[in-house]
Structure formats: structure tokens, C-alpha cells
GROMACS .gro file of C-alpha atoms in nm:
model
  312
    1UNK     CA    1   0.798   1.659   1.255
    2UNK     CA    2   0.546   1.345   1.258
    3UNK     CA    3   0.679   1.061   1.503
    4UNK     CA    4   0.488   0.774   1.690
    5UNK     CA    5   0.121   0.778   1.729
    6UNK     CA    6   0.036   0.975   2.031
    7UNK     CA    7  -0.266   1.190   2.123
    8UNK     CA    8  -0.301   1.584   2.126
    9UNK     CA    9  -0.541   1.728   2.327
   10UNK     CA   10  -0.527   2.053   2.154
   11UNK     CA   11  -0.455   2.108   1.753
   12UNK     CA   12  -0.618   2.257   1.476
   13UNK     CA   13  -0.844   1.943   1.366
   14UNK     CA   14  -0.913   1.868   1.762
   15UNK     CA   15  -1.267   1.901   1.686
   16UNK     CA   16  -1.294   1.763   1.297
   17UNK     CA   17  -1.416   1.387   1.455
   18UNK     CA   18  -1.690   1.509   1.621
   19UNK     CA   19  -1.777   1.765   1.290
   20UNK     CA   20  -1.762   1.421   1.096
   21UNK     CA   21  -2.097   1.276   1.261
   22UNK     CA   22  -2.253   1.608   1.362
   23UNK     CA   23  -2.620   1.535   1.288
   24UNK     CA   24  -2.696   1.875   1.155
   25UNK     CA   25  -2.382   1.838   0.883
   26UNK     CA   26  -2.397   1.667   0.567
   27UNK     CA   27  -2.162   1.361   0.528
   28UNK     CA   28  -2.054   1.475   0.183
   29UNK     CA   29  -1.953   1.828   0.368
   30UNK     CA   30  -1.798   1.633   0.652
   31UNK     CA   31  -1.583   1.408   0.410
   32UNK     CA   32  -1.434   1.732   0.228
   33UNK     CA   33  -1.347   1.859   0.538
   34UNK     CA   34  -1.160   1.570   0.648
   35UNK     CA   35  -0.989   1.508   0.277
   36UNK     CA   36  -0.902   1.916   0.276
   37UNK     CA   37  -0.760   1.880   0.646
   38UNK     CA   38  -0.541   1.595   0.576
   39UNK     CA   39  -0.416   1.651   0.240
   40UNK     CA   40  -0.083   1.768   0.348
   41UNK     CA   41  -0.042   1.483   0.566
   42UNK     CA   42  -0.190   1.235   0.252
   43UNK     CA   43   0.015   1.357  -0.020
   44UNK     CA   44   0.299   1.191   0.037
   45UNK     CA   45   0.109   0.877   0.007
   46UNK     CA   46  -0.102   0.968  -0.267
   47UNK     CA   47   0.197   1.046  -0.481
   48UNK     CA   48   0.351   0.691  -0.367
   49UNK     CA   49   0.004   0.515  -0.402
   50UNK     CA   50  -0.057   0.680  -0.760
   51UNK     CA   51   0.278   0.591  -0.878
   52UNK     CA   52   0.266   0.193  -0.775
   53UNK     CA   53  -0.063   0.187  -0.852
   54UNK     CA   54   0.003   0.298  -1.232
   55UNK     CA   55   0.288   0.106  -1.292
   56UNK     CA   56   0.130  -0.208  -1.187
   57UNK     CA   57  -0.204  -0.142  -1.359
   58UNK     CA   58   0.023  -0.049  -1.646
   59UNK     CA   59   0.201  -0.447  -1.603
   60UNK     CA   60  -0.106  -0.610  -1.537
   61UNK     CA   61  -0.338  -0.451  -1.875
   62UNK     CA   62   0.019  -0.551  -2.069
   63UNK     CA   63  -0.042  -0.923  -1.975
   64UNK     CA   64  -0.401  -0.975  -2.104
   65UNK     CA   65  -0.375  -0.727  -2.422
   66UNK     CA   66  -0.307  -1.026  -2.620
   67UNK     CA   67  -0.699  -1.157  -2.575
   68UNK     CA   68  -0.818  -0.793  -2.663
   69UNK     CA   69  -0.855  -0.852  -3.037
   70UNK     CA   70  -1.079  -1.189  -2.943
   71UNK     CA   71  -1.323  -0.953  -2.708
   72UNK     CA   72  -1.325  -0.690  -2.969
   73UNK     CA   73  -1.473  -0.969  -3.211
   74UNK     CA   74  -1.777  -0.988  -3.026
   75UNK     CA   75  -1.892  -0.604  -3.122
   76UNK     CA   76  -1.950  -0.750  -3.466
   77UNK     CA   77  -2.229  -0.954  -3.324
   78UNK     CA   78  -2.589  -0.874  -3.538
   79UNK     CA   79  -2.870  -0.794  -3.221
   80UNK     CA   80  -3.133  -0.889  -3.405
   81UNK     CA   81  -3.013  -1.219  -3.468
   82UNK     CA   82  -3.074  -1.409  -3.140
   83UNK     CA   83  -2.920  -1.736  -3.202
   84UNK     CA   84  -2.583  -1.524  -3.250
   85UNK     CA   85  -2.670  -1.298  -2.947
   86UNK     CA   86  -2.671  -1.575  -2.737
   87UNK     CA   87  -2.376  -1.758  -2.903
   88UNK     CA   88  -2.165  -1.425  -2.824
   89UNK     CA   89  -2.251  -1.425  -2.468
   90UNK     CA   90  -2.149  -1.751  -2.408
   91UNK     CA   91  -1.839  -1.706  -2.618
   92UNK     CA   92  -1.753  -1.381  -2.399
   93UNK     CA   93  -1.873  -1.598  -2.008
   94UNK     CA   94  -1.677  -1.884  -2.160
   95UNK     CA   95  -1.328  -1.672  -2.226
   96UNK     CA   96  -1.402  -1.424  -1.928
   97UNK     CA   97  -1.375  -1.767  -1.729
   98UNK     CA   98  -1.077  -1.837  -1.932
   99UNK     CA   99  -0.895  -1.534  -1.822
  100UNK     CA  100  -0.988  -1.615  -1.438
  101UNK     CA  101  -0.808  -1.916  -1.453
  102UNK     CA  102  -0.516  -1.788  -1.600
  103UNK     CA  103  -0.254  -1.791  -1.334
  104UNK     CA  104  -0.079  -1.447  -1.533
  105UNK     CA  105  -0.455  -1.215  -1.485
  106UNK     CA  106  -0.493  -1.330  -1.140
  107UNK     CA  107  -0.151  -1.246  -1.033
  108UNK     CA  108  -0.120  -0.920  -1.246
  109UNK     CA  109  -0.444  -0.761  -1.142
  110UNK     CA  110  -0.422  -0.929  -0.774
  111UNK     CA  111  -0.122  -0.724  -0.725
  112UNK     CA  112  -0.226  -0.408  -0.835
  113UNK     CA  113  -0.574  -0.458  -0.626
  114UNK     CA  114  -0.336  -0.463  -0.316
  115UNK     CA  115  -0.120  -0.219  -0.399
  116UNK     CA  116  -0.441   0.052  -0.451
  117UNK     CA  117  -0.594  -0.126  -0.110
  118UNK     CA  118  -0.237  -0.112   0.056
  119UNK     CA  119  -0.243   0.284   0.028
  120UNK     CA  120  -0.593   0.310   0.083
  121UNK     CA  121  -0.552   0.162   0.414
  122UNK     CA  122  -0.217   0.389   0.527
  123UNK     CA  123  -0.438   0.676   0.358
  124UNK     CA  124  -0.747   0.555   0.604
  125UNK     CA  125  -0.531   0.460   0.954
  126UNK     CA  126  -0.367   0.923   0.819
  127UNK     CA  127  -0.692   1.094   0.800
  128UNK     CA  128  -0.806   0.888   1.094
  129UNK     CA  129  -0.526   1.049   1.311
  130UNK     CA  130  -0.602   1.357   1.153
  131UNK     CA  131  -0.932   1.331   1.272
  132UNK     CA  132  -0.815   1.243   1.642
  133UNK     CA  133  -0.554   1.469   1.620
  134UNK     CA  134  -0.303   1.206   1.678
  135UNK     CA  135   0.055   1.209   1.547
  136UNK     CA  136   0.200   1.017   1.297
  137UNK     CA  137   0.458   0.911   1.084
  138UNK     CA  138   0.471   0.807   0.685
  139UNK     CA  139   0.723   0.440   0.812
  140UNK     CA  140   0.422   0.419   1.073
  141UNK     CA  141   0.098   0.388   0.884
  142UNK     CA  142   0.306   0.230   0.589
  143UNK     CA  143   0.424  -0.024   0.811
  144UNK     CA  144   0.023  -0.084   0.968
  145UNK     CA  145  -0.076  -0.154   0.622
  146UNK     CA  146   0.182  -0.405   0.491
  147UNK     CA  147   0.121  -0.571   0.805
  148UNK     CA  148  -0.259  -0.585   0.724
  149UNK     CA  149  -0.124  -0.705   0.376
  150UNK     CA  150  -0.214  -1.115   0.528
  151UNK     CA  151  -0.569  -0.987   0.612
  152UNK     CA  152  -0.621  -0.755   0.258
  153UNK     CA  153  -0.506  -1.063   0.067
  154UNK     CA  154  -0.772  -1.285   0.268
  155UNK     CA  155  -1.012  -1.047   0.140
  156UNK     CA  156  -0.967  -1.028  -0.138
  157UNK     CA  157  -0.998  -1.396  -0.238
  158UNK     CA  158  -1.324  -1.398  -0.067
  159UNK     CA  159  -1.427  -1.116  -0.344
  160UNK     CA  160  -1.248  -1.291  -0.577
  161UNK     CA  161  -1.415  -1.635  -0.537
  162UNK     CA  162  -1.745  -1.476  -0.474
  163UNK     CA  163  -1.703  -1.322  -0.822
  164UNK     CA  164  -1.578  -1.641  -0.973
  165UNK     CA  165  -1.862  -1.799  -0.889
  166UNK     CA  166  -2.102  -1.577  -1.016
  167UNK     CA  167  -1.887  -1.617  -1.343
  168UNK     CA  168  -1.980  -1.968  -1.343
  169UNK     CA  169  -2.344  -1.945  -1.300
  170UNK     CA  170  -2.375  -1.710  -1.612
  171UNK     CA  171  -2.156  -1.944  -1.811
  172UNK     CA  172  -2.377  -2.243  -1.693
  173UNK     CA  173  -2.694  -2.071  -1.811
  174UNK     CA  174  -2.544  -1.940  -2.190
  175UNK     CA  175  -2.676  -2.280  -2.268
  176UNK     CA  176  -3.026  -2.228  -2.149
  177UNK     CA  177  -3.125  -1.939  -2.354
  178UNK     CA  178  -3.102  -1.562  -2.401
  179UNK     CA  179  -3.399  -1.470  -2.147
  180UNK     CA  180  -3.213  -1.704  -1.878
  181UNK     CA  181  -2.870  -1.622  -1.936
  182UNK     CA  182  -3.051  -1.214  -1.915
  183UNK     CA  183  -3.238  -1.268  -1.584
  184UNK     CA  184  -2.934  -1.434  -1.409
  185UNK     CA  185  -2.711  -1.163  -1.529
  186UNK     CA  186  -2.929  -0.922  -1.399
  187UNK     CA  187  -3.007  -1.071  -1.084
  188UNK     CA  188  -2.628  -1.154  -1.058
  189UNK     CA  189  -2.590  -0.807  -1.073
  190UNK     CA  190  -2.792  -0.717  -0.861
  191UNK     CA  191  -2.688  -0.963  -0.605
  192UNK     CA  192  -2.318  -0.816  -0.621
  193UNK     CA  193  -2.431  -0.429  -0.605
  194UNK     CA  194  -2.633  -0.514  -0.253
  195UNK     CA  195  -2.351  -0.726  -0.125
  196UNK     CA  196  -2.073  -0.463  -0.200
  197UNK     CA  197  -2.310  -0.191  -0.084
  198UNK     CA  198  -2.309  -0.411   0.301
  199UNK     CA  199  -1.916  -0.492   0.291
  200UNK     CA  200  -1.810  -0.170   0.181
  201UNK     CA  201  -1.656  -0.006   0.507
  202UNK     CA  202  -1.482  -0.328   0.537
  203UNK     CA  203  -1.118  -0.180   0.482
  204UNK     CA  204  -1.186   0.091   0.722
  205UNK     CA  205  -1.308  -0.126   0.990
  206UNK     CA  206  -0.950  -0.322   0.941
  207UNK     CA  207  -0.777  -0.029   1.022
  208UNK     CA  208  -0.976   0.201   1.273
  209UNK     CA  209  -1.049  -0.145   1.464
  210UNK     CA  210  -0.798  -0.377   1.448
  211UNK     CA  211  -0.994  -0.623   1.313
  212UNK     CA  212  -0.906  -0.917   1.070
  213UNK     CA  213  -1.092  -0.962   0.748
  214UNK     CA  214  -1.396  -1.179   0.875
  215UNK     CA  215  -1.416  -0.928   1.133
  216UNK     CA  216  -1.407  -0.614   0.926
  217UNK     CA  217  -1.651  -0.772   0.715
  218UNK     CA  218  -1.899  -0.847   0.973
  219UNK     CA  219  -1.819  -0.503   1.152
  220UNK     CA  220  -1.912  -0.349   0.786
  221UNK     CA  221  -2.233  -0.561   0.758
  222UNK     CA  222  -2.357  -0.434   1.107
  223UNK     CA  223  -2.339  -0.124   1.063
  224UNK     CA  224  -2.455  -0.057   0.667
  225UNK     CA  225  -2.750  -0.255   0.777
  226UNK     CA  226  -3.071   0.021   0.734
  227UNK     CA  227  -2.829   0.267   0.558
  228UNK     CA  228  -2.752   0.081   0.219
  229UNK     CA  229  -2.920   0.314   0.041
  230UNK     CA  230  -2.788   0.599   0.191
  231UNK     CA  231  -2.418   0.456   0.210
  232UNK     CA  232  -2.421   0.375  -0.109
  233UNK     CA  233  -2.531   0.650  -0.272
  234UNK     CA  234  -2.290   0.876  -0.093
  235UNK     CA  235  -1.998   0.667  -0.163
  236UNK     CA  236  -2.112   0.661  -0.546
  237UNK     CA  237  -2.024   1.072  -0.528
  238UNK     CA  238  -1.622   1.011  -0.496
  239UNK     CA  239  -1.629   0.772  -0.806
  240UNK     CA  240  -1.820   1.058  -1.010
  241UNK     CA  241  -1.563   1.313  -0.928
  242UNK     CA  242  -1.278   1.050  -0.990
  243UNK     CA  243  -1.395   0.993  -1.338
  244UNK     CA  244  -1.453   1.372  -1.395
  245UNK     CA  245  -1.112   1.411  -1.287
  246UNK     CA  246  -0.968   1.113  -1.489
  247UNK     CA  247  -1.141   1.280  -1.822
  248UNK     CA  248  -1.012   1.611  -1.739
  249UNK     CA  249  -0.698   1.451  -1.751
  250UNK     CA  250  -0.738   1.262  -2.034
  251UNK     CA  251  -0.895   1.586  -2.237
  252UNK     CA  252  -0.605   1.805  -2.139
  253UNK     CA  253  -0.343   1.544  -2.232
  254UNK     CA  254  -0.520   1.489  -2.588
  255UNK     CA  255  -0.510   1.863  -2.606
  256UNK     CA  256  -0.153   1.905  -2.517
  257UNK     CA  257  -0.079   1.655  -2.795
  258UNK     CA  258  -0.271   1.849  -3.043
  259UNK     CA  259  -0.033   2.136  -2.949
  260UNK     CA  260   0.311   1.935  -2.975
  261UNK     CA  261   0.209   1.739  -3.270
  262UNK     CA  262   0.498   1.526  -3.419
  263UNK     CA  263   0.655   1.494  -3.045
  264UNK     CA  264   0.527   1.198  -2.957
  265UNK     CA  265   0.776   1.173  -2.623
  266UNK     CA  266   0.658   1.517  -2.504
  267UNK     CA  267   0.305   1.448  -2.555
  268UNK     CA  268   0.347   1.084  -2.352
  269UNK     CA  269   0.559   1.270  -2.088
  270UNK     CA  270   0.245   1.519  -2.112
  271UNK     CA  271  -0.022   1.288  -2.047
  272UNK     CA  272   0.139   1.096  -1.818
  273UNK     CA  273   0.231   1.382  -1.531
  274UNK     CA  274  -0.127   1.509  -1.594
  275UNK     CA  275  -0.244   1.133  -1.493
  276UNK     CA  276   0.039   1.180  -1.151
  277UNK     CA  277  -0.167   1.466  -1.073
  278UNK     CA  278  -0.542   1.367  -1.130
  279UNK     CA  279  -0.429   1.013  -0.943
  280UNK     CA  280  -0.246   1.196  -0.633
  281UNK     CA  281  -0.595   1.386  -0.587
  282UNK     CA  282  -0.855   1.179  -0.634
  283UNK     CA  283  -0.679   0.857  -0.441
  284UNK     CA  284  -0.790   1.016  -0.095
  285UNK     CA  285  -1.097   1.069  -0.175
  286UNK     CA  286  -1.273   0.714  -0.109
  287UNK     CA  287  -1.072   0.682   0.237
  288UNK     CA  288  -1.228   1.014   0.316
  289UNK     CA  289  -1.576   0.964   0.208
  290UNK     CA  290  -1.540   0.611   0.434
  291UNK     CA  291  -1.419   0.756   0.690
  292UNK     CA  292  -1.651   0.995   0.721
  293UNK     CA  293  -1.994   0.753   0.646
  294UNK     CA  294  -1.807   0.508   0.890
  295UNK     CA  295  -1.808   0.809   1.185
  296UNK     CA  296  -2.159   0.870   1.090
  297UNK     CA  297  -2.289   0.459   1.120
  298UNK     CA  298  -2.098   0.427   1.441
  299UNK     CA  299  -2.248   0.752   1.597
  300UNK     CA  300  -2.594   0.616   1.513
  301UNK     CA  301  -2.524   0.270   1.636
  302UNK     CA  302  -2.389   0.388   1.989
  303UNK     CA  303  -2.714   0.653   1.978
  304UNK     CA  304  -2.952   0.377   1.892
  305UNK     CA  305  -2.761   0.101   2.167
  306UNK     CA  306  -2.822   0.391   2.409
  307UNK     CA  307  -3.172   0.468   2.339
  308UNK     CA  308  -3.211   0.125   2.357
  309UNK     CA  309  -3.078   0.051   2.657
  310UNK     CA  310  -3.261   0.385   2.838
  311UNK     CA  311  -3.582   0.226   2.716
  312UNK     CA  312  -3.594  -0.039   2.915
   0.00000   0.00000   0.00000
């Protein structure tokens, strides 16, 4: 029975840290090890994480369905026709703006973003202890992540403004043109894809290190700095197999539905366990892949400090 953190010498994942950041091992090999090791031990909140996660995704996609027949409007739009090109664009920046004012979408979607990061944390601070073979409890690494919840919410409005922002500059430039409005979008793009790509251990950093949200950010930024390629690329790999699993699902629930036809209950009840199970699987797998890079960037920080340091 799990009870308060407290280290084991000796256990059956004694040596998965050090496998994490071997240099021989691949870190894609290294994070399935660590997700297959801890699975037990993450289920429980997988299955918690996947349920509050749908039900608030669920609430917040019911409060902005209303606009969805405005957005849809814009598909209409003839491309070859560039004065209406541009026209949609700034219709879509302008009411894209709208919705990030509206108190109802930032609430909504602001609490199911914590909710998924709330897990992902207690999911991080379980396959950590897996992979130092420390005890645990499900009340203990719950409890470390709601009282990260202060810090999470700090970073997320930093995202959030950061985003809002760039929001602003595309709506600022509909005005100028469609080869403006095209290069800012792109470098816009661009901009957020390099900056998410430095910031993305952030989360782990809060929990492996104690660390507010400045300071995971900063810890993150360190150590992605001459690996952003690399980092990023590997942590593209668990959002592939989530959306494999996510059409699976999706497949198998419109094929179920085929097969109980005029049941429309049974083919809801259908769809929505297969989502339970493709959710409960896949929502480890970014804290594992993390984990694992994060292992990696801090073995080759400490390596490089230390040939450093014998250098001189």
C-alpha cells in the first residue's frame, strides 16, 4: 500500500532513472519504459484526469457553440477574390478577439486547461517517484498539484496574454493588406512554435524542482537551449500517437453505431467509454515523454558544467 514519499533503496524500477538518460538509449525508448513502469501507479489518475478533463472540455465547447455558425460563414469565402480574402481574415482576427474577451471562453476553457495541467502535474511528481523508486500516495501527489494550482494559474496567463497579444498584432495588420496580414501570421507563428519549443519542460520543472512559474520557466529555457530541435521533435511523437489513438476511437465508435443503428443511447454510451479508454492511455504519455527529455537535458547540463569546470 502507497503512503508518504519515502525512498527505497532497492525495487524493481531502482535503476529506471539512470536508464532514462543512458547515453547509449534512445529517449523515445526511455519514455516507454517509464510510461509502461508506472502505468499501474498512473491509472488511477488517468481515469480521474480523463474524466474531469472531458466533462469540462465538454462545458467549455457548449459555451462558444453559439458563434460556430458565424466561423463556419467564412468557408464560403471565394480565394481568388482577394479583396474578400482579406475581408474574411479580418472578420475571423476581429471575432477570434471577440471570443478572448468574452469573460464565458476565458473561464470555460481556463478551467479545463488546469484541470488537464492539474493531472499532468500529479501524473509528472508519480512517474517521477517511479523513477526514484520512491513511495507514494494518490491524496499525496493530488494534494502537490492543487497546491501548485496558484503557480499553474500564473502560467497560464502569461501564455494566455502572450497569445492575446499576438491576436492583436494580426488584427492590427488585416487592415494593411493580404501579404502583411500573411507574413505576420507566419512569423507569428513561427515566433510561438520556438517559444513553446524553449518553455516546454516548464510544468515538469514545477514539480521535480519546486520551483514557481517564473522559475520553471527559466529552468525550462536553460536547459532546451541547443536542444530545441531535438526536444521538440521528440515531444511532437506523443501528440502523433494521441491523435492516432483519438481516431481509433473515434473510427470504432462510428463503427459501433453502424452496428446498433436506431439506438442512439447505446451508440453515445458506445463512443463515449471508447473515448474513457483512448483518454486514460494517452494522458500519461506527455508527462512521460517530459520526464524523460527533462532527465536527458539535466544529465547533459551537469556533464557539460563538469567538463567545464575540469577544463580549467
Amino acid at each position: 500500500m502507497d503512503g508518504p514519499a519515502s525512498r527505497s533503496p532497492r525495487s524493481s524500477h531502482s535503476s529506471l532513472r539512470s536508464a532514462a538518460i543512458a547515453p547509449a538509449d534512445g529517449l523515445l525508448g526511455a519514455a516507454c519504459r517509464l510510461y509502461t513502469a508506472s502505468f499501474l501507479r498512473c491509472l488511477p489518475l488517468a481515469l480521474l484526469g480523463t474524466l474531469a478533463s472531458t466533462a469540462a472540455a465538454a462545458f467549455a465547447s457548449a459555451r462558444v457553440s453559439a458563434l460556430s455558425g458565424r466561423f463556419s460563414a467564412l468557408l464560403h469565402v471565394d480565394l481568388s477574390a482577394p479583396d474578400q480574402l482579406i475581408t474574411a481574415y479580418g472578420q475571423a482576427v476581429t471575432r477570434a478577439h471577440a471570443l478572448l474577451r468574452s469573460p464565458a471562453v476565458w473561464v470555460s476553457y481556463a478551467g479545463a486547461a488546469l484541470i488537464v495541467l492539474v493531472f499532468h502535474g500529479a501524473l509528472i511528481a508519480r512517474q517521477d517517484a517511479v523513477a526514484h523508486a520512491r513511495a507514494d500516495s494518490l491524496g499525496t501527489v493530488l494534494g502537490a498539484a492543487l497546491r501548485r494550482l496558484p503557480d499553474i494559474v500564473l502560467a497560464l496567463v502569461i501564455f494566455a496574454a502572450a497569445a492575446a497579444a499576438g491576436v492583436l498584432a494580426l488584427q492590427a495588420a488585416s487592415v494593411a493588406g493580404l501579404a502583411v496580414l500573411t507574413l505576420l501570421g507566419l512569423a507569428v507563428t513561427l515566433l510561438a512554435v520556438w517559444l513553446w519549443g524553449r518553455l516546454q519542460l516548464w510544468l515538469v520543472a514545477m514539480f521535480t524542482e519546486d520551483v514557481g512559474a517564473l522559475g520553471a520557466m527559466g529552468r525550462s529555457w536553460m536547459l532546451v537551449r541547443g536542444h530545441w530541435l531535438r526536444a521538440s521533435a521528440l515531444t511532437t511523437v506523443p501528440y502523433l500517437v494521441i491523435f492516432v489513438f483519438s481516431s481509433a476511437a473515434d473510427a470504432a465508435a462510428g463503427a459501433a453505431a453502424g452496428l446498433v443503428s436506431g439506438d442512439a443511447s447505446t451508440s453515445s454510451m458506445l463512443a463515449a467509454v471508447l473515448s474513457l479508454v483512448s483518454g486514460t492511455l494517452t494522458l500519461p504519455m506527455l508527462p512521460a515523454v517530459w520526464l524523460a527529455l527533462y532527465y536527458r537535458l539535466c544529465d547533459a547540463g551537469a556533464s557539460g558544467a563538469g567538463s567545464s569546470a575540469a577544463g580549467k
